[in-house]
Coordinates of C-alpha atoms in Angstrom, one line a residue:
M458 CA -0.1 -0.3 0.0
R459 CA 1.4 3.3 -1.0
E460 CA 1.7 6.0 1.4
R461 CA -0.6 8.8 1.4
A462 CA 0.3 11.7 -0.5
V463 CA 1.3 15.0 1.4
I464 CA -0.8 18.0 0.5
N465 CA 0.8 21.3 1.0
R466 CA 0.1 23.6 -1.5
I467 CA -3.5 23.7 -2.9
A468 CA -4.8 26.1 -6.1
V469 CA -8.3 27.1 -5.5
L470 CA -9.9 27.9 -9.2
A471 CA -13.4 30.1 -8.9
M472 CA -13.4 31.9 -12.1
H473 CA -16.8 33.6 -12.0
T474 CA -16.9 34.8 -8.6
S475 CA -14.4 35.6 -5.8
P476 CA -14.6 34.5 -2.0
L477 CA -14.1 38.3 -0.8
E478 CA -17.6 39.0 -2.4
Q479 CA -20.8 39.2 -0.3
P480 CA -22.8 36.4 -0.8
G481 CA -26.5 37.1 -1.6
T482 CA -26.4 39.3 -4.9
G483 CA -25.1 39.2 -8.3
D484 CA -23.4 35.8 -8.9
A485 CA -22.4 35.7 -5.2
G486 CA -23.8 32.9 -3.2
G487 CA -23.1 29.4 -1.6
M488 CA -20.1 28.9 -3.7
N489 CA -18.5 32.1 -2.1
V490 CA -19.0 30.7 1.0
Y491 CA -17.8 27.3 0.4
V492 CA -14.6 28.4 -0.8
A493 CA -14.0 30.9 1.7
Q494 CA -14.7 28.4 4.6
T495 CA -12.7 25.5 3.3
S496 CA -9.7 27.9 2.4
R497 CA -9.7 29.4 5.6
R498 CA -9.7 26.0 7.5
F499 CA -7.0 24.4 4.8
A500 CA -4.8 27.2 6.1
A501 CA -5.5 26.3 9.7
N502 CA -4.2 23.1 9.0
G503 CA -1.0 24.2 7.7
V504 CA -1.9 24.3 4.0
E505 CA -1.1 27.1 1.8
V506 CA -4.0 28.0 -0.4
E507 CA -3.9 30.3 -3.5
V508 CA -7.7 31.1 -4.7
F509 CA -7.6 32.1 -8.8
T510 CA -10.5 34.3 -9.7
R511 CA -11.1 36.6 -12.4
A512 CA -10.5 40.2 -12.0
N513 CA -14.2 41.6 -12.3
A514 CA -14.0 45.0 -11.2
P515 CA -11.3 47.9 -12.2
D516 CA -8.3 48.6 -9.8
L517 CA -8.3 45.4 -8.0
P518 CA -5.0 44.6 -6.3
P519 CA -3.5 41.6 -8.2
V520 CA -3.1 39.8 -4.8
V521 CA -5.0 40.2 -1.5
E522 CA -4.4 37.9 1.6
M523 CA -7.8 36.7 2.6
V524 CA -6.4 35.3 6.0
P525 CA -2.6 34.4 6.6
G526 CA -2.2 31.3 4.4
V527 CA -5.0 32.2 1.8
T528 CA -4.0 34.4 -1.1
V529 CA -6.6 35.5 -3.8
R530 CA -5.1 36.3 -7.1
H531 CA -7.4 38.5 -9.3
V532 CA -6.4 37.2 -12.9
P533 CA -7.1 39.5 -15.7
A534 CA -9.6 37.8 -18.4
G535 CA -11.4 40.2 -20.5
P536 CA -13.0 43.3 -19.6
P537 CA -13.8 43.8 -15.7
E538 CA -17.5 44.2 -16.2
L539 CA -18.5 41.2 -18.4
D540 CA -21.7 39.5 -18.6
K541 CA -21.6 35.9 -16.9
N542 CA -23.0 34.6 -20.7
D543 CA -19.8 36.1 -21.9
L544 CA -17.4 34.2 -19.5
P545 CA -17.0 31.1 -21.8
T546 CA -15.3 33.3 -24.3
R547 CA -12.8 34.3 -21.5
I548 CA -11.9 30.6 -20.2
A549 CA -8.6 30.3 -22.2
E550 CA -7.4 33.7 -21.3
F551 CA -8.1 32.9 -17.6
A552 CA -6.6 29.6 -17.7
S553 CA -3.2 31.0 -19.3
G554 CA -3.2 34.0 -16.3
V555 CA -3.8 31.1 -13.8
V556 CA -0.9 28.7 -15.3
E557 CA 1.4 31.6 -15.4
A558 CA 0.7 33.0 -12.1
G559 CA 1.2 29.6 -10.7
Q560 CA 4.5 28.5 -12.0
D561 CA 5.6 27.2 -8.8
G562 CA 3.1 24.5 -9.2
F563 CA 0.5 22.9 -6.6
D564 CA -0.1 19.5 -5.0
A565 CA -3.9 19.7 -5.6
V566 CA -6.4 21.9 -7.8
H567 CA -9.8 22.1 -6.7
S568 CA -12.0 24.0 -9.5
H569 CA -15.7 25.2 -8.9
Y570 CA -18.3 25.3 -11.2
W571 CA -17.8 24.7 -14.6
L572 CA -16.0 27.7 -16.0
A573 CA -13.0 27.4 -13.8
G574 CA -13.3 23.4 -14.0
Q575 CA -12.2 24.2 -18.0
A576 CA -9.3 26.2 -16.7
G577 CA -8.7 23.4 -14.1
I578 CA -7.9 21.1 -16.9
Q579 CA -5.2 23.1 -18.5
A580 CA -3.7 23.9 -14.7
K581 CA -3.8 20.3 -14.1
R582 CA -1.5 19.3 -17.4
A583 CA 0.8 22.4 -17.0
W584 CA 1.3 21.8 -13.1
R585 CA 1.1 17.9 -13.3
A586 CA -1.4 17.7 -10.3
P587 CA -4.8 16.3 -9.6
L588 CA -7.7 18.1 -10.5
V589 CA -10.7 17.6 -8.3
H590 CA -13.9 19.5 -9.1
T591 CA -17.1 20.6 -7.7
A592 CA -19.9 21.6 -9.9
H593 CA -22.1 23.1 -7.1
T594 CA -24.9 23.2 -10.1
L595 CA -25.5 21.0 -13.0
A596 CA -26.9 22.3 -16.2
K597 CA -28.9 19.2 -16.9
V598 CA -30.5 19.1 -13.5
K599 CA -31.5 22.9 -13.7
N600 CA -33.0 22.7 -17.3
A601 CA -35.1 19.9 -15.9
A602 CA -36.5 22.4 -13.2
L603 CA -36.5 25.6 -14.8
A604 CA -38.5 28.3 -13.0
A605 CA -41.0 30.7 -15.1
G606 CA -39.0 33.4 -16.8
E607 CA -35.4 31.4 -16.2
R608 CA -33.5 30.8 -19.0
P609 CA -32.2 27.5 -19.9
E610 CA -28.3 26.8 -19.3
P611 CA -26.8 26.8 -22.8
L612 CA -25.1 24.0 -24.7
A613 CA -21.6 24.8 -24.1
R614 CA -22.2 24.5 -20.2
V615 CA -23.5 21.1 -20.8
L616 CA -20.6 20.0 -22.9
G617 CA -18.3 21.5 -20.3
E618 CA -19.8 19.6 -17.6
E619 CA -19.5 16.4 -19.5
H620 CA -15.9 17.3 -20.6
L621 CA -15.0 17.6 -16.8
A622 CA -16.9 14.5 -15.8
A623 CA -14.4 12.7 -18.1
A624 CA -11.3 14.9 -17.2
A625 CA -11.3 15.3 -13.6
D626 CA -9.7 13.2 -11.1
R627 CA -12.2 13.5 -8.6
L628 CA -15.6 14.9 -8.7
V629 CA -16.9 16.2 -5.2
V630 CA -20.7 16.2 -4.8
N631 CA -22.8 17.5 -1.9
T632 CA -25.2 14.4 -1.4
E633 CA -25.7 11.2 -2.9
I634 CA -28.6 12.6 -4.8
E635 CA -26.0 14.6 -6.8
A636 CA -23.4 11.8 -7.5
A637 CA -26.5 9.8 -8.7
E638 CA -27.0 12.6 -11.0
L639 CA -23.5 12.7 -12.1
R640 CA -23.3 9.0 -12.6
G641 CA -26.4 8.8 -14.8
L642 CA -26.7 12.1 -16.6
Y643 CA -23.0 12.7 -17.1
R644 CA -21.6 8.9 -17.2
A645 CA -19.0 9.8 -14.3
R646 CA -17.4 6.8 -13.0
A647 CA -18.4 5.5 -9.7
E648 CA -14.9 5.6 -8.3
Q649 CA -14.4 8.9 -9.5
V650 CA -17.4 10.5 -7.4
L651 CA -17.1 11.5 -3.8
T652 CA -19.8 12.5 -1.5
I653 CA -18.7 15.3 0.8
P654 CA -21.4 17.5 2.2
P655 CA -20.8 21.0 3.1
G656 CA -20.9 22.4 6.6
V657 CA -21.8 25.2 8.5
D658 CA -20.0 28.0 10.7
L659 CA -20.9 26.5 14.0
D660 CA -19.2 29.5 15.8
C661 CA -20.8 32.1 14.0
F662 CA -24.4 30.5 13.7
T663 CA -25.6 29.6 16.8
P664 CA -29.1 29.9 18.7
G665 CA -29.6 33.4 20.5
D666 CA -31.9 35.9 22.0
R667 CA -34.7 36.3 19.5
A668 CA -36.2 39.1 21.0
A669 CA -32.7 40.9 21.0
A670 CA -32.2 40.1 17.3
R671 CA -35.7 41.6 16.7
V672 CA -35.1 44.7 18.4
E673 CA -31.7 45.1 16.5
L674 CA -33.6 44.9 13.1
G675 CA -36.4 47.4 14.4
L676 CA -38.7 44.3 14.3
P677 CA -41.7 44.1 17.1
V678 CA -40.7 41.6 19.3
D679 CA -44.3 39.9 19.2
A680 CA -44.3 39.9 15.3
V681 CA -45.0 36.7 13.2
V682 CA -41.6 36.6 11.0
P683 CA -41.3 34.1 8.0
A684 CA -38.1 35.4 6.2
F685 CA -36.1 34.5 2.7
V686 CA -32.3 34.7 2.6
G687 CA -30.6 34.3 -0.5
R688 CA -30.2 35.8 -4.1
I689 CA -33.3 37.0 -5.4
Q690 CA -34.3 35.1 -8.8
P691 CA -36.6 33.1 -10.3
L692 CA -34.7 29.9 -9.7
K693 CA -34.5 30.6 -5.8
A694 CA -38.3 31.1 -6.2
P695 CA -38.8 34.1 -3.3
D696 CA -42.0 35.2 -4.8
V697 CA -43.4 32.0 -3.1
L698 CA -43.0 33.2 0.4
L699 CA -44.8 36.5 -0.9
R700 CA -47.7 34.7 -2.2
A701 CA -48.0 32.6 1.0
T702 CA -47.9 35.4 2.7
A703 CA -50.8 36.9 1.0
E704 CA -52.7 33.5 1.2
L705 CA -52.3 33.9 5.3
L706 CA -53.5 37.4 5.3
A707 CA -56.5 36.5 3.4
R708 CA -57.2 33.8 5.9
T709 CA -56.6 35.7 8.7
P710 CA -57.0 39.4 8.3
S711 CA -56.2 40.2 11.9
L712 CA -52.6 38.6 11.5
R713 CA -51.7 41.9 9.4
E714 CA -51.1 43.7 12.5
R715 CA -48.3 41.4 13.5
M716 CA -46.6 39.8 10.6
V717 CA -43.5 41.1 8.9
T718 CA -42.2 39.0 6.2
L719 CA -38.3 39.3 5.7
V720 CA -36.6 39.3 2.3
V721 CA -32.7 39.3 2.6
G722 CA -30.8 39.5 -0.6
G723 CA -30.0 41.3 -4.1
P724 CA -30.9 40.6 -7.5
S725 CA -29.2 37.6 -9.3
G726 CA -29.2 35.8 -12.5
T727 CA -32.6 36.7 -14.8
G728 CA -33.3 38.4 -11.7
L729 CA -31.1 41.4 -12.8
D730 CA -33.5 41.8 -15.8
Q731 CA -36.2 43.3 -13.3
P732 CA -34.7 44.1 -10.2
E733 CA -37.7 45.7 -8.8
L734 CA -39.9 42.7 -10.0
L735 CA -40.5 41.3 -6.4
Q736 CA -41.4 44.8 -4.8
R737 CA -44.3 45.0 -7.5
L738 CA -45.2 41.7 -6.7
A739 CA -46.0 42.7 -3.0
V740 CA -47.7 45.9 -4.0
E741 CA -49.8 43.6 -6.5
L742 CA -50.6 41.0 -3.7
G743 CA -51.5 43.9 -1.4
I744 CA -49.0 43.0 1.1
A745 CA -46.2 45.6 0.7
D746 CA -47.0 47.0 4.3
V747 CA -45.8 43.7 5.5
V748 CA -42.9 43.0 3.5
R749 CA -39.6 44.2 4.5
F750 CA -36.4 43.9 2.0
L751 CA -32.9 44.0 3.2
P752 CA -29.7 44.2 1.6
P753 CA -27.5 40.9 1.9
R754 CA -25.7 40.6 4.9
S755 CA -23.0 37.8 6.2
G756 CA -21.6 36.7 9.5
A757 CA -23.1 38.1 12.8
A758 CA -25.5 40.4 11.0
L759 CA -26.8 37.4 8.9
A760 CA -27.2 35.1 12.3
Q761 CA -29.1 37.9 13.7
V762 CA -31.8 37.6 10.7
Y763 CA -32.1 33.8 11.0
R764 CA -32.5 34.4 14.9
A765 CA -35.5 36.9 14.7
A766 CA -37.1 34.8 12.2
D767 CA -39.8 32.4 13.1
V768 CA -39.2 30.4 10.1
V769 CA -37.1 30.5 7.0
A770 CA -38.3 29.5 3.2
V771 CA -35.9 28.1 1.1
P772 CA -38.5 27.4 -1.7
S773 CA -35.8 27.1 -4.7
H774 CA -36.6 25.3 -8.1
S775 CA -33.2 23.5 -7.8
E776 CA -30.4 23.3 -5.2
S777 CA -27.5 21.5 -4.7
F778 CA -27.6 21.7 -1.2
G779 CA -28.8 24.7 0.4
L780 CA -26.5 26.1 2.9
V781 CA -29.0 29.0 4.0
A782 CA -31.1 26.0 5.3
L783 CA -28.4 24.7 7.3
E784 CA -27.3 28.2 9.0
A785 CA -30.9 29.1 9.7
Q786 CA -31.0 25.7 11.7
A787 CA -27.8 26.3 13.2
C788 CA -29.4 29.4 14.8
G789 CA -32.4 27.3 16.0
T790 CA -34.8 28.6 13.2
P791 CA -36.9 25.9 11.4
V792 CA -37.3 25.9 8.0
A793 CA -39.7 25.2 5.2
A794 CA -38.0 24.0 1.8
T795 CA -38.7 22.6 -1.3
A796 CA -37.8 18.8 -1.3
V797 CA -35.3 19.2 -4.2
G798 CA -31.7 18.5 -4.8
G799 CA -29.8 18.2 -1.4
L800 CA -32.4 20.2 0.7
P801 CA -33.7 16.6 1.8
V802 CA -30.5 16.3 3.3
A803 CA -29.9 19.8 4.7
V804 CA -33.4 19.6 6.5
A805 CA -34.7 16.7 8.6
D806 CA -38.5 16.5 7.4
G807 CA -41.1 16.8 10.2
V808 CA -38.2 17.1 12.7
S809 CA -35.9 20.4 11.8
G810 CA -38.3 21.9 9.5
V811 CA -40.7 20.8 6.8
L812 CA -40.2 19.8 3.1
L813 CA -43.0 20.5 0.3
P814 CA -43.4 18.8 -2.8
D815 CA -44.2 21.8 -5.1
H816 CA -44.8 25.6 -5.0
V817 CA -48.5 25.3 -4.2
T818 CA -49.4 28.6 -2.4
E819 CA -51.9 26.9 -0.1
R820 CA -49.3 24.6 0.8
W821 CA -46.7 26.9 1.8
A822 CA -49.2 28.6 3.8
D823 CA -50.4 25.8 5.7
A824 CA -46.5 24.8 6.6
L825 CA -45.4 28.3 7.4
A826 CA -48.5 28.8 9.6
G827 CA -48.0 25.3 11.1
I828 CA -44.4 26.3 12.2
A829 CA -44.6 30.4 12.7
L830 CA -47.9 30.0 14.5
D831 CA -47.5 27.0 16.8
P832 CA -45.2 28.2 19.7
V833 CA -44.9 24.6 21.0
R834 CA -44.1 22.9 17.6
R835 CA -41.8 25.6 16.6
A836 CA -39.8 25.5 19.9
S837 CA -39.7 21.6 19.6
M838 CA -38.5 22.0 15.7
S839 CA -35.8 24.8 17.0
A840 CA -34.3 22.6 19.6
A841 CA -34.3 19.6 16.6
A842 CA -32.8 22.0 14.1
V843 CA -29.7 23.0 16.2
R844 CA -29.0 19.1 16.7
H845 CA -29.7 18.6 13.1
A846 CA -27.0 21.6 11.9
A847 CA -24.7 20.2 14.3
R848 CA -24.1 17.1 12.1
F849 CA -22.4 19.2 9.4
S850 CA -19.4 21.6 10.0
W851 CA -16.6 23.0 7.5
E852 CA -14.1 21.0 9.6
R853 CA -15.4 17.7 8.6
T854 CA -15.7 19.0 5.1
T855 CA -12.2 20.1 5.1
E856 CA -11.1 16.6 6.1
G857 CA -13.1 15.1 3.4
L858 CA -11.7 17.1 0.7
L859 CA -7.7 16.7 2.0
A860 CA -8.3 13.1 1.9
A861 CA -10.0 13.3 -1.6
Y862 CA -6.8 15.5 -2.8
A863 CA -4.2 13.1 -1.4
D864 CA -6.1 10.3 -2.5
A865 CA -6.1 11.7 -6.0
A866 CA -2.5 12.8 -5.9
R867 CA -1.6 9.1 -5.0
T868 CA -3.5 7.8 -7.8
E869 CA -1.7 10.1 -10.1
V870 CA 1.6 9.3 -8.4
G871 CA 0.8 5.6 -9.2
A872 CA -0.3 6.3 -12.8
C873 CA 3.1 7.8 -13.7
T874 CA 5.0 5.0 -12.0
C875 CA 3.1 2.5 -14.0
T876 CA 3.9 4.2 -17.5
S877 CA 7.5 5.2 -16.9

């Protein structure tokens, strides 16, 4: 048996979005959290990390130290302000910049999303390092569950993901569901796919004083508070929460005096086409007086949002995992979510929250009321939510990734020895 390969330096590729950006708007979301949290923990384990991302704003410094041991490199590849749909035309330029900036080489390359994955293939060849890839979302899966108004993923992405399924040394997925999708839809090899669930920052996202959180946010202490946190786009379906809110008020008009529905996030994806669409919907539904829109936030400020809420809605049409669901539960807030992608793993149905099969307004109103308006059930789910979230940590994720890198590197060494 060969000794486990030693991993001292990791190149992390995230072409279209940077771990330095605020999650919850534009292209920044769960992937940003994933890259930032795992990179910090790699460094804490003595592993040097360089994150390569495209320079998407003018005057960005070429190199930024995110934390000691983690360097973010802004690689020029096309005009800074470039539409995401035009990014595939800049992959080769980005890949060249990555390879040139990383001339000292790395023990492993971890690419995130298909754009960075294509550059990762070039880096793998140049540095003779194993390539580990995480898709985060898959085009074929998204196209099978499109929301109204959402554009299908292009053929170039489908072909790029198929290429990665063949070329990457390891494909890391969040759940066994995603593993089956890779094997079935992309013909990935069973031994190539590793399931490593993402985590939650259990030091930041903790139960706290709900009344104090509400006071901090300017909410009445006795309010009924359902919340949505995330990017504002059809895929994430924040409109489902607004329609359910309107249904609850139609059923019980007196609830209007106490209801405050929070929507925390910014426009993203096709949501950028009509950034005020959700606000207009609130007006059309006659609930603008009870809906409060807040800008995206992270860390302690985001934890206070979760603590202030009675229930967090995650009504996505497609979701590879659902970090928002984990964060909310870690704060002791039950979740109502659609039973898609990784959400049946992130949420314990009937225990830490409720999973719904579709987006029928009446069902969502029932689910939200069943948690927010039932103090006894909510308290039980709150305690269970904390226990459920505690099963997931970034430390466990990082340990799994380091083992995956080492295994891929060892396989690479073995392959080279056999052909020499």
